[in-house]
mmCIF file of C-alpha atoms and ligand atoms in Angstrom:
data_model
loop_
_atom_site.group_PDB
_atom_site.id
_atom_site.type_symbol
_atom_site.label_atom_id
_atom_site.label_comp_id
_atom_site.label_asym_id
_atom_site.label_seq_id
_atom_site.Cartn_x
_atom_site.Cartn_y
_atom_site.Cartn_z
ATOM 1 C CA MET A 1 6.936 8.281 15.580
ATOM 2 C CA PRO A 2 6.928 10.292 12.296
ATOM 3 C CA PRO A 3 4.933 8.896 9.825
ATOM 4 C CA LEU A 4 6.015 6.230 7.324
ATOM 5 C CA ILE A 5 6.526 7.494 3.441
ATOM 6 C CA TYR A 6 5.073 5.381 0.953
ATOM 7 C CA ALA A 7 5.614 6.371 -2.751
ATOM 8 C CA HIS A 8 2.394 6.075 -4.447
ATOM 9 C CA ARG A 9 2.814 3.923 -7.628
ATOM 10 C CA GLY A 10 6.598 4.523 -6.892
ATOM 11 C CA ALA A 11 8.080 8.154 -7.394
ATOM 12 C CA SER A 12 5.211 8.685 -9.814
ATOM 13 C CA GLY A 13 5.769 12.602 -9.861
ATOM 14 C CA LEU A 14 8.685 12.196 -11.690
ATOM 15 C CA PHE A 15 8.966 8.593 -13.148
ATOM 16 C CA PRO A 16 6.344 6.493 -15.156
ATOM 17 C CA GLU A 17 4.094 5.148 -12.587
ATOM 18 C CA ASN A 18 3.968 1.356 -11.405
ATOM 19 C CA THR A 19 7.271 0.490 -13.128
ATOM 20 C CA MET A 20 10.476 -0.750 -11.699
ATOM 21 C CA GLU A 21 12.128 2.506 -12.622
ATOM 22 C CA SER A 22 9.551 4.502 -10.616
ATOM 23 C CA PHE A 23 9.973 2.126 -7.668
ATOM 24 C CA GLN A 24 13.798 2.267 -7.558
ATOM 25 C CA GLY A 25 13.294 6.030 -7.796
ATOM 26 C CA ALA A 26 11.371 5.942 -4.708
ATOM 27 C CA VAL A 27 14.134 3.947 -2.866
ATOM 28 C CA ARG A 28 16.640 6.303 -3.940
ATOM 29 C CA ARG A 29 14.372 9.166 -2.384
ATOM 30 C CA LYS A 30 14.429 7.336 0.885
ATOM 31 C CA ALA A 31 10.883 6.088 0.776
ATOM 32 C CA ASN A 32 9.990 3.580 3.453
ATOM 33 C CA GLY A 33 7.571 1.729 1.171
ATOM 34 C CA ILE A 34 6.000 1.813 -2.294
ATOM 35 C CA GLU A 35 2.362 1.552 -3.089
ATOM 36 C CA LEU A 36 1.360 -0.491 -6.075
ATOM 37 C CA ASP A 37 -1.987 -1.589 -7.835
ATOM 38 C CA VAL A 38 -2.205 -5.246 -9.005
ATOM 39 C CA GLN A 39 -4.517 -6.973 -11.181
ATOM 40 C CA LEU A 40 -4.618 -9.958 -13.473
ATOM 41 C CA SER A 41 -3.755 -10.642 -16.888
ATOM 42 C CA SER A 42 -5.615 -13.226 -19.025
ATOM 43 C CA ASP A 43 -3.378 -15.967 -18.007
ATOM 44 C CA ASN A 44 -3.979 -15.290 -14.418
ATOM 45 C CA LYS A 45 -0.639 -13.503 -13.662
ATOM 46 C CA LEU A 46 -0.451 -10.659 -11.340
ATOM 47 C CA VAL A 47 0.623 -7.443 -13.192
ATOM 48 C CA VAL A 48 1.003 -4.232 -11.849
ATOM 49 C CA ILE A 49 -0.644 -1.403 -13.357
ATOM 50 C CA HIS A 50 -3.329 1.177 -12.222
ATOM 51 C CA ASP A 51 -5.994 1.395 -14.835
ATOM 52 C CA HIS A 52 -7.964 -1.563 -16.432
ATOM 53 C CA ASN A 53 -7.503 -0.284 -19.588
ATOM 54 C CA LEU A 54 -3.734 0.108 -21.276
ATOM 55 C CA GLU A 55 -4.520 3.574 -22.926
ATOM 56 C CA ARG A 56 -3.439 5.780 -20.376
ATOM 57 C CA THR A 57 0.096 4.626 -19.441
ATOM 58 C CA THR A 58 1.101 2.451 -22.320
ATOM 59 C CA ASN A 59 1.124 1.964 -26.142
ATOM 60 C CA GLY A 60 -1.500 -0.490 -25.888
ATOM 61 C CA SER A 61 -5.107 -0.557 -25.958
ATOM 62 C CA GLY A 62 -8.021 -2.567 -24.332
ATOM 63 C CA LEU A 63 -8.510 -4.160 -21.176
ATOM 64 C CA VAL A 64 -5.304 -5.622 -19.283
ATOM 65 C CA ARG A 65 -7.421 -8.687 -18.581
ATOM 66 C CA HIS A 66 -7.639 -9.478 -22.162
ATOM 67 C CA TYR A 67 -3.879 -9.966 -22.886
ATOM 68 C CA THR A 68 -1.509 -12.669 -21.470
ATOM 69 C CA LEU A 69 1.481 -11.686 -19.401
ATOM 70 C CA ARG A 70 3.857 -12.186 -22.596
ATOM 71 C CA GLU A 71 1.678 -9.472 -24.709
ATOM 72 C CA LEU A 72 1.477 -7.412 -21.764
ATOM 73 C CA ARG A 73 5.521 -7.253 -21.396
ATOM 74 C CA GLN A 74 5.851 -6.113 -25.019
ATOM 75 C CA LEU A 75 4.166 -2.861 -24.284
ATOM 76 C CA ARG A 76 5.899 0.497 -23.187
ATOM 77 C CA ALA A 77 4.930 1.591 -19.812
ATOM 78 C CA ASP A 78 6.066 5.410 -20.116
ATOM 79 C CA LYS A 79 2.908 6.895 -21.863
ATOM 80 C CA GLY A 80 1.661 10.132 -20.158
ATOM 81 C CA SER A 81 5.059 10.358 -18.221
ATOM 82 C CA SER A 82 7.246 13.455 -18.625
ATOM 83 C CA MET A 83 10.198 11.352 -18.367
ATOM 84 C CA ARG A 84 10.268 8.965 -21.298
ATOM 85 C CA LEU A 85 11.718 5.546 -20.633
ATOM 86 C CA PRO A 86 11.442 3.327 -23.655
ATOM 87 C CA LYS A 87 12.472 0.184 -21.723
ATOM 88 C CA ALA A 88 9.870 0.669 -18.924
ATOM 89 C CA HIS A 89 7.477 -2.085 -19.023
ATOM 90 C CA ILE A 90 4.641 -3.541 -16.813
ATOM 91 C CA PRO A 91 5.921 -5.285 -13.990
ATOM 92 C CA THR A 92 4.565 -8.480 -12.141
ATOM 93 C CA LEU A 93 4.230 -8.292 -8.643
ATOM 94 C CA GLN A 94 6.800 -11.494 -8.447
ATOM 95 C CA GLU A 95 9.184 -9.119 -10.348
ATOM 96 C CA VAL A 96 8.878 -6.276 -7.594
ATOM 97 C CA PHE A 97 9.172 -8.615 -4.836
ATOM 98 C CA GLN A 98 12.188 -10.417 -6.358
ATOM 99 C CA SER A 99 14.070 -6.863 -6.572
ATOM 100 C CA PHE A 100 13.397 -5.676 -2.979
ATOM 101 C CA VAL A 101 12.943 -8.679 -0.804
ATOM 102 C CA ASP A 102 16.486 -8.229 0.428
ATOM 103 C CA SER A 103 15.876 -4.631 1.222
ATOM 104 C CA PRO A 104 13.933 -3.252 4.145
ATOM 105 C CA LEU A 105 11.204 -1.825 1.895
ATOM 106 C CA ARG A 106 7.681 -2.264 2.565
ATOM 107 C CA PHE A 107 4.625 -2.518 0.502
ATOM 108 C CA ILE A 108 0.968 -1.405 0.182
ATOM 109 C CA ILE A 109 -0.221 -3.687 -2.514
ATOM 110 C CA GLU A 110 -3.675 -2.272 -3.554
ATOM 111 C CA MET A 111 -5.946 -4.900 -5.214
ATOM 112 C CA LYS A 112 -7.745 -3.479 -8.330
ATOM 113 C CA ASN A 113 -11.098 -5.649 -7.981
ATOM 114 C CA PHE A 114 -13.604 -3.123 -7.044
ATOM 115 C CA PHE A 115 -14.873 -2.082 -10.850
ATOM 116 C CA LEU A 116 -13.769 -5.660 -12.373
ATOM 117 C CA ASP A 117 -14.070 -8.869 -11.070
ATOM 118 C CA GLN A 118 -10.838 -10.641 -10.614
ATOM 119 C CA PRO A 119 -11.214 -14.138 -9.690
ATOM 120 C CA HIS A 120 -8.887 -15.528 -6.980
ATOM 121 C CA LEU A 121 -6.976 -12.265 -6.936
ATOM 122 C CA GLU A 122 -6.987 -12.455 -3.130
ATOM 123 C CA GLU A 123 -5.360 -16.137 -3.035
ATOM 124 C CA LEU A 124 -2.663 -15.234 -5.820
ATOM 125 C CA VAL A 125 -1.488 -12.290 -3.824
ATOM 126 C CA ILE A 126 -1.275 -13.888 -0.445
ATOM 127 C CA GLU A 127 0.383 -16.732 -2.075
ATOM 128 C CA GLN A 128 3.202 -14.393 -3.732
ATOM 129 C CA ILE A 129 3.714 -12.447 -0.284
ATOM 130 C CA ARG A 130 4.393 -15.853 1.568
ATOM 131 C CA ARG A 131 6.396 -17.097 -1.213
ATOM 132 C CA TYR A 132 8.787 -14.185 -0.395
ATOM 133 C CA GLN A 133 8.087 -14.050 3.201
ATOM 134 C CA LEU A 134 6.834 -10.609 3.135
ATOM 135 C CA THR A 135 3.787 -10.814 5.327
ATOM 136 C CA GLU A 136 5.118 -8.533 8.000
ATOM 137 C CA ARG A 137 6.418 -5.685 5.558
ATOM 138 C CA THR A 138 3.070 -5.621 3.289
ATOM 139 C CA ILE A 139 -0.065 -4.011 3.706
ATOM 140 C CA ILE A 140 -2.874 -4.997 1.364
ATOM 141 C CA SER A 141 -5.830 -2.441 0.536
ATOM 142 C CA THR A 142 -8.628 -2.297 -1.846
ATOM 143 C CA PHE A 143 -12.012 -0.367 -2.007
ATOM 144 C CA ASN A 144 -13.866 -3.662 -2.280
ATOM 145 C CA PHE A 145 -14.618 -4.346 1.381
ATOM 146 C CA ASP A 146 -15.664 -8.010 1.006
ATOM 147 C CA SER A 147 -12.403 -8.717 -0.367
ATOM 148 C CA LEU A 148 -10.383 -7.433 2.442
ATOM 149 C CA LEU A 149 -12.416 -9.689 4.621
ATOM 150 C CA ARG A 150 -11.305 -12.570 1.980
ATOM 151 C CA ILE A 151 -7.846 -11.650 2.786
ATOM 152 C CA LYS A 152 -7.974 -11.981 6.545
ATOM 153 C CA GLN A 153 -9.976 -15.282 5.986
ATOM 154 C CA LEU A 154 -6.905 -16.586 4.073
ATOM 155 C CA ASP A 155 -4.416 -15.176 6.328
ATOM 156 C CA ALA A 156 -5.201 -13.440 9.385
ATOM 157 C CA ARG A 157 -1.895 -12.215 10.244
ATOM 158 C CA GLN A 158 -2.063 -10.279 6.980
ATOM 159 C CA THR A 159 -2.301 -6.623 7.884
ATOM 160 C CA THR A 160 -5.063 -4.864 5.638
ATOM 161 C CA GLY A 161 -6.144 -1.200 5.037
ATOM 162 C CA LEU A 162 -9.699 -0.064 4.225
ATOM 163 C CA LEU A 163 -9.326 2.089 1.434
ATOM 164 C CA TYR A 164 -12.384 4.624 0.810
ATOM 165 C CA VAL A 165 -13.119 8.010 -0.915
ATOM 166 C CA GLY A 166 -15.506 10.749 0.290
ATOM 167 C CA PRO A 167 -16.980 10.839 3.791
ATOM 168 C CA LEU A 168 -17.442 7.836 5.970
ATOM 169 C CA VAL A 169 -19.128 8.191 8.969
ATOM 170 C CA LYS A 170 -17.115 6.397 11.715
ATOM 171 C CA PRO A 171 -14.759 4.724 9.345
ATOM 172 C CA TRP A 172 -13.298 2.626 12.264
ATOM 173 C CA GLU A 173 -16.598 0.626 12.816
ATOM 174 C CA VAL A 174 -16.578 -0.055 9.165
ATOM 175 C CA ALA A 175 -12.996 -1.261 9.530
ATOM 176 C CA SER A 176 -13.860 -3.275 12.362
ATOM 177 C CA ARG A 177 -16.680 -5.085 10.560
ATOM 178 C CA TYR A 178 -14.410 -5.730 7.488
ATOM 179 C CA ARG A 179 -11.432 -6.879 10.007
ATOM 180 C CA ALA A 180 -8.965 -4.276 8.316
ATOM 181 C CA ASP A 181 -6.220 -3.047 10.649
ATOM 182 C CA GLN A 182 -5.722 0.468 9.034
ATOM 183 C CA LEU A 183 -7.779 3.252 7.436
ATOM 184 C CA HIS A 184 -6.512 4.527 4.219
ATOM 185 C CA VAL A 185 -7.992 7.830 4.504
ATOM 186 C CA PRO A 186 -8.564 10.259 1.298
ATOM 187 C CA TYR A 187 -6.509 13.672 2.000
ATOM 188 C CA ASP A 188 -9.821 15.734 1.734
ATOM 189 C CA GLN A 189 -11.317 13.784 4.808
ATOM 190 C CA LEU A 190 -8.149 13.698 6.864
ATOM 191 C CA THR A 191 -8.664 15.760 10.292
ATOM 192 C CA GLU A 192 -6.810 15.680 13.423
ATOM 193 C CA ASP A 193 -9.851 14.451 15.329
ATOM 194 C CA LEU A 194 -10.376 11.706 12.860
ATOM 195 C CA VAL A 195 -6.785 10.440 13.604
ATOM 196 C CA LYS A 196 -7.329 10.672 17.166
ATOM 197 C CA GLN A 197 -10.520 8.650 17.325
ATOM 198 C CA ALA A 198 -9.301 6.100 14.855
ATOM 199 C CA LYS A 199 -6.398 5.827 16.988
ATOM 200 C CA GLN A 200 -8.391 5.494 20.410
ATOM 201 C CA HIS A 201 -10.220 2.645 18.339
ATOM 202 C CA HIS A 202 -6.740 1.028 17.832
ATOM 203 C CA PHE A 203 -6.567 1.661 14.086
ATOM 204 C CA GLU A 204 -3.340 2.897 12.085
ATOM 205 C CA VAL A 205 -4.159 5.799 9.765
ATOM 206 C CA LEU A 206 -2.550 6.272 6.506
ATOM 207 C CA SER A 207 -3.776 9.061 4.270
ATOM 208 C CA TRP A 208 -3.509 9.562 0.343
ATOM 209 C CA THR A 209 -2.728 11.133 -2.082
ATOM 210 C CA ILE A 210 -0.648 13.756 -0.392
ATOM 211 C CA ASN A 211 1.918 15.673 -2.560
ATOM 212 C CA THR A 212 2.684 19.333 -1.764
ATOM 213 C CA GLY A 213 4.681 20.519 1.012
ATOM 214 C CA ARG A 214 1.828 22.203 2.796
ATOM 215 C CA GLN A 215 -0.319 18.992 2.344
ATOM 216 C CA ILE A 216 2.508 16.645 3.909
ATOM 217 C CA GLN A 217 3.158 19.134 6.833
ATOM 218 C CA ARG A 218 -0.580 19.008 7.467
ATOM 219 C CA ALA A 219 -0.716 15.160 7.407
ATOM 220 C CA ILE A 220 2.419 14.994 9.890
ATOM 221 C CA ASP A 221 0.530 17.540 12.161
ATOM 222 C CA CYS A 222 -2.723 15.601 12.264
ATOM 223 C CA GLY A 223 -0.657 12.421 13.472
ATOM 224 C CA VAL A 224 -0.670 10.103 10.608
ATOM 225 C CA ASP A 225 1.235 6.824 10.660
ATOM 226 C CA GLY A 226 2.024 6.884 6.976
ATOM 227 C CA LEU A 227 1.352 8.964 4.040
ATOM 228 C CA ILE A 228 1.212 8.085 0.444
ATOM 229 C CA THR A 229 2.918 10.375 -2.094
ATOM 230 C CA ASN A 230 4.125 10.870 -5.609
ATOM 231 C CA TYR A 231 7.071 13.012 -4.438
ATOM 232 C CA PRO A 232 8.515 10.775 -1.633
ATOM 233 C CA LYS A 233 11.716 13.112 -1.562
ATOM 234 C CA ARG A 234 9.658 16.199 -0.536
ATOM 235 C CA ALA A 235 8.078 14.018 2.428
ATOM 236 C CA ARG A 236 11.529 12.883 3.441
ATOM 237 C CA ASN A 237 12.943 16.386 3.536
ATOM 238 C CA LEU A 238 10.297 17.306 5.944
ATOM 239 C CA ILE A 239 10.325 14.281 8.112
ATOM 240 C CA ARG A 240 13.959 14.182 8.422
ATOM 241 C CA ASN A 241 14.114 17.198 10.746
ATOM 242 C CA LEU A 242 11.358 15.957 12.985
HETATM 243 O O1 G3P B 1 -3.231 3.882 -1.867
HETATM 244 C C1 G3P B 1 -4.293 4.903 -2.113
HETATM 245 C C2 G3P B 1 -4.577 5.219 -3.470
HETATM 246 O O2 G3P B 1 -3.564 4.464 -4.237
HETATM 247 C C3 G3P B 1 -5.765 4.788 -4.078
HETATM 248 O O3 G3P B 1 -6.136 5.341 -5.417
HETATM 249 O O4 G3P B 1 -6.543 5.448 -7.594
HETATM 250 O O5 G3P B 1 -4.348 6.081 -6.975
HETATM 251 O O6 G3P B 1 -5.116 3.876 -6.885
HETATM 252 P P1 G3P B 1 -5.394 5.026 -6.652
HETATM 253 CA CA1 CA B 2 -3.243 2.610 -5.697
#
């Protein structure tokens, strides 16, 4: 099986990251799925944005957590992108699901709850996934391993991915401890042997963030089940010919 292609924050190599435009761009570039980051607004809505601060990707300032959804939606979300799209805004998870629920698109929902406490984020994410009946097409990942365990307690059928950085000794043992189904391996830690051993222990392996043609080819050769890339078209061009 060739690896599935997940567009990291959408087709973020071209479009403003984590925007509807970026997700639509990923679909046009034949990604199998999109990866997106979720956190909470001050009124506890699930908003799709990577940083806890607004400065890098929007014309706002301060913490996402300090603004209501209504306030966040007034902001432009194309800052820092080479493609200027004045209408690009911070979407909600609901808006993303609503747009793609009738397509075969898959989702990696990364919960941004490692550095900042996000009360009941797990419950709210599971609630949205169930509402749109997307359990089979979603993976939930986070660097917060206790939070992965919480997801499994809420819904044992929900696929989860252990997201980590740097070297991790026997990551399948850590995944097993936190009931994760997949390893989300940083590219600099990806080896053929790691994939082989993870699979022997019945874990799927996804790797991130894989952007150049050479990296994409190496990930394919290592036997990953999925790759997370800012350039889904590059990956599709290589995978189409497999
Ligand atoms: O899914 C992997 C990747 O998204 C994690 O890192 O910082 O890009 O959210 P980051
Ligand atoms: Ca992410």
